PDB file of C-alpha atoms in Angstrom:
ATOM      1  CA  MET G   1      56.879 130.688 119.547  1.00 78.00           C
ATOM      2  CA  LYS G   2      53.441 130.135 120.438  1.00 80.00           C
ATOM      3  CA  MET G   3      52.311 133.310 118.654  1.00 76.00           C
ATOM      4  CA  SER G   4      54.350 132.334 115.646  1.00 78.00           C
ATOM      5  CA  ARG G   5      52.641 129.072 115.453  1.00 83.00           C
ATOM      6  CA  GLN G   6      49.256 130.816 115.800  1.00 82.00           C
ATOM      7  CA  SER G   7      50.136 133.218 113.080  1.00 82.00           C
ATOM      8  CA  GLY G   8      51.170 130.419 110.933  1.00 86.00           C
ATOM      9  CA  GLU G   9      47.806 128.571 111.580  1.00 89.00           C
ATOM     10  CA  MET G  10      45.952 131.755 110.800  1.00 87.00           C
ATOM     11  CA  LEU G  11      47.862 132.046 107.379  1.00 89.00           C
ATOM     12  CA  GLU G  12      46.993 128.463 106.493  1.00 93.00           C
ATOM     13  CA  SER G  13      43.426 128.994 107.353  1.00 92.00           C
ATOM     14  CA  HIS G  14      43.338 131.879 104.773  1.00 92.00           C
ATOM     15  CA  GLY G  15      44.979 129.755 102.071  1.00 94.00           C
ATOM     16  CA  THR G  16      48.738 129.751 102.589  1.00 93.00           C
ATOM     17  CA  LEU G  17      50.003 126.406 101.174  1.00 95.00           C
ATOM     18  CA  GLU G  18      52.395 125.740 104.053  1.00 93.00           C
ATOM     19  CA  HIS G  19      53.822 127.627 107.108  1.00 92.00           C
ATOM     20  CA  ASP G  20      56.854 125.940 108.691  1.00 92.00           C
ATOM     21  CA  MET G  21      59.100 126.976 111.479  1.00 92.00           C
ATOM     22  CA  TYR G  22      62.834 125.957 111.772  1.00 91.00           C
ATOM     23  CA  PHE G  23      64.783 125.872 114.968  1.00 91.00           C
ATOM     24  CA  SER G  24      68.532 126.517 114.883  1.00 89.00           C
ATOM     25  CA  HIS G  25      70.810 123.543 115.051  1.00 88.00           C
ATOM     26  CA  GLU G  26      74.224 125.019 113.817  1.00 89.00           C
ATOM     27  CA  LEU G  27      74.793 128.648 113.329  1.00 90.00           C
ATOM     28  CA  THR G  28      78.607 128.595 112.459  1.00 89.00           C
ATOM     29  CA  GLY G  29      79.859 128.054 109.026  1.00 88.00           C
ATOM     30  CA  ARG G  30      81.230 124.988 107.819  1.00 90.00           C
ATOM     31  CA  GLN G  31      84.019 124.161 105.232  1.00 92.00           C
ATOM     32  CA  GLY G  32      85.314 127.709 105.080  1.00 92.00           C
ATOM     33  CA  SER G  33      81.824 129.266 104.655  1.00 95.00           C
ATOM     34  CA  MET G  34      80.233 131.936 106.796  1.00 94.00           C
ATOM     35  CA  GLY G  35      77.535 131.067 109.265  1.00 92.00           C
ATOM     36  CA  ILE G  36      74.327 132.977 110.245  1.00 90.00           C
ATOM     37  CA  LEU G  37      76.350 134.269 113.328  1.00 89.00           C
ATOM     38  CA  ASN G  38      78.652 136.165 110.783  1.00 90.00           C
ATOM     39  CA  LEU G  39      75.639 138.123 109.659  1.00 88.00           C
ATOM     40  CA  ILE G  40      73.258 138.287 112.685  1.00 87.00           C
ATOM     41  CA  GLU G  41      74.402 139.382 116.177  1.00 86.00           C
ATOM     42  CA  MET G  42      72.753 137.332 118.923  1.00 87.00           C
ATOM     43  CA  ASP G  43      72.862 137.492 122.689  1.00 87.00           C
ATOM     44  CA  GLU G  44      73.528 134.305 124.689  1.00 87.00           C
ATOM     45  CA  ASP G  45      69.872 134.208 125.830  1.00 87.00           C
ATOM     46  CA  GLU G  46      68.431 134.340 122.374  1.00 85.00           C
ATOM     47  CA  GLU G  47      67.363 131.738 120.061  1.00 86.00           C
ATOM     48  CA  LEU G  48      67.173 131.986 116.226  1.00 87.00           C
ATOM     49  CA  ILE G  49      63.929 130.562 114.642  1.00 87.00           C
ATOM     50  CA  LEU G  50      63.184 130.900 110.953  1.00 88.00           C
ATOM     51  CA  GLY G  51      59.615 130.915 109.600  1.00 88.00           C
ATOM     52  CA  GLN G  52      58.682 130.162 106.077  1.00 91.00           C
ATOM     53  CA  SER G  53      55.345 130.675 104.477  1.00 91.00           C
ATOM     54  CA  LYS G  54      54.688 129.274 101.006  1.00 94.00           C
ATOM     55  CA  PHE G  55      52.334 130.503  98.473  1.00 94.00           C
ATOM     56  CA  LYS G  56      51.480 129.555  94.901  1.00 92.00           C
ATOM     57  CA  ASP G  57      52.781 132.698  93.260  1.00 90.00           C
ATOM     58  CA  GLU G  58      52.886 136.308  94.071  1.00 88.00           C
ATOM     59  CA  GLN G  59      49.246 136.861  93.187  1.00 91.00           C
ATOM     60  CA  HIS G  60      48.338 134.126  95.820  1.00 93.00           C
ATOM     61  CA  TYR G  61      50.512 135.931  98.417  1.00 90.00           C
ATOM     62  CA  HIS G  62      48.538 139.197  97.844  1.00 89.00           C
ATOM     63  CA  GLU G  63      45.200 137.486  97.945  1.00 92.00           C
ATOM     64  CA  VAL G  64      46.032 135.738 101.255  1.00 91.00           C
ATOM     65  CA  MET G  65      47.289 138.926 102.686  1.00 87.00           C
ATOM     66  CA  ALA G  66      44.223 140.849 101.616  1.00 88.00           C
ATOM     67  CA  SER G  67      42.128 138.213 103.305  1.00 88.00           C
ATOM     68  CA  ILE G  68      44.158 138.536 106.531  1.00 84.00           C
ATOM     69  CA  GLY G  69      44.038 142.128 106.649  1.00 79.00           C
ATOM     70  CA  PHE G  70      40.242 141.963 107.571  1.00 70.00           C
ATOM     71  CA  ASN G  71      41.028 139.508 110.571  1.00 69.00           C
ATOM     72  CA  ASP G  72      41.234 141.358 113.979  1.00 71.00           C
ATOM     73  CA  ILE G  73      43.079 138.225 115.558  1.00 67.00           C
ATOM     74  CA  ILE G  74      46.060 138.487 113.143  1.00 69.00           C
ATOM     75  CA  HIS G  75      46.297 142.264 113.939  1.00 73.00           C
ATOM     76  CA  TYR G  76      46.310 141.449 117.668  1.00 73.00           C
ATOM     77  CA  LEU G  77      48.975 138.697 117.280  1.00 71.00           C
ATOM     78  CA  ASP G  78      51.013 141.269 115.213  1.00 72.00           C
ATOM     79  CA  GLY G  79      50.766 143.984 117.894  1.00 76.00           C
ATOM     80  CA  HIS G  80      51.517 141.438 120.510  1.00 76.00           C
ATOM     81  CA  ILE G  81      54.767 140.018 118.960  1.00 76.00           C
ATOM     82  CA  LYS G  82      55.916 143.507 118.472  1.00 77.00           C
ATOM     83  CA  ASP G  83      55.598 143.934 122.386  1.00 80.00           C
ATOM     84  CA  ILE G  84      57.803 140.912 122.843  1.00 80.00           C
ATOM     85  CA  VAL G  85      60.336 140.866 119.900  1.00 78.00           C
ATOM     86  CA  GLU G  86      62.603 143.723 118.857  1.00 77.00           C
ATOM     87  CA  MET G  87      61.334 144.230 115.364  1.00 76.00           C
ATOM     88  CA  ASN G  88      64.372 146.020 114.361  1.00 79.00           C
ATOM     89  CA  ARG G  89      66.144 142.707 114.780  1.00 77.00           C
ATOM     90  CA  VAL G  90      63.698 140.669 112.626  1.00 79.00           C
ATOM     91  CA  VAL G  91      64.709 139.847 109.067  1.00 82.00           C
ATOM     92  CA  THR G  92      62.210 139.334 106.329  1.00 83.00           C
ATOM     93  CA  SER G  93      62.734 138.348 102.833  1.00 86.00           C
ATOM     94  CA  SER G  94      60.805 136.927  99.869  1.00 87.00           C
ATOM     95  CA  PHE G  95      61.890 134.506  97.274  1.00 86.00           C
ATOM     96  CA  SER G  96      60.289 133.028  94.231  1.00 84.00           C
ATOM     97  CA  THR G  97      60.788 129.788  92.184  1.00 83.00           C
ATOM     98  CA  LYS G  98      60.415 131.932  88.879  1.00 82.00           C
ATOM     99  CA  ASP G  99      63.690 132.991  87.651  1.00 82.00           C
ATOM    100  CA  PRO G 100      63.284 136.649  86.673  1.00 79.00           C
ATOM    101  CA  ARG G 101      65.802 136.196  83.885  1.00 81.00           C
ATOM    102  CA  GLU G 102      63.474 133.898  82.068  1.00 79.00           C
ATOM    103  CA  SER G 103      60.977 136.853  81.287  1.00 65.00           C
ATOM    104  CA  GLN G 104      63.361 139.129  79.499  1.00 56.00           C
ATOM    105  CA  SER G 105      62.099 140.229  76.094  1.00 50.00           C
ATOM    106  CA  SER G 106      64.911 138.583  74.182  1.00 47.00           C
ATOM    107  CA  GLY G 107      63.973 135.298  75.541  1.00 47.00           C
ATOM    108  CA  GLU G 108      67.593 134.388  76.325  1.00 45.00           C
ATOM    109  CA  MET G 109      68.691 133.546  79.817  1.00 42.00           C
ATOM    110  CA  VAL G 110      71.579 135.473  81.182  1.00 40.00           C
TER     111      VAL G 110
END
């Protein structure tokens, strides 16, 4: 967790709008829905933490990542995290607030 916080601080120092960490509270589904435990297998001694970095847009993301690419500290943290965390169990994804359906050539939303 300390390294994740340091990575977040590094991202913010290079221009990321925000970097937040979320600690698990309830991992089972409610009202008939699935929970995250239906999707991710966890051992009893493991804890699920979600991290979120926010950028202005995709271009901003690439600018920040290019800036960090030249920083030796972020490479050290990345390598050290890989020594502690089983990276094949880490899930990463990206999302955008821009609806890709809005940029269709017909101008209509699907």
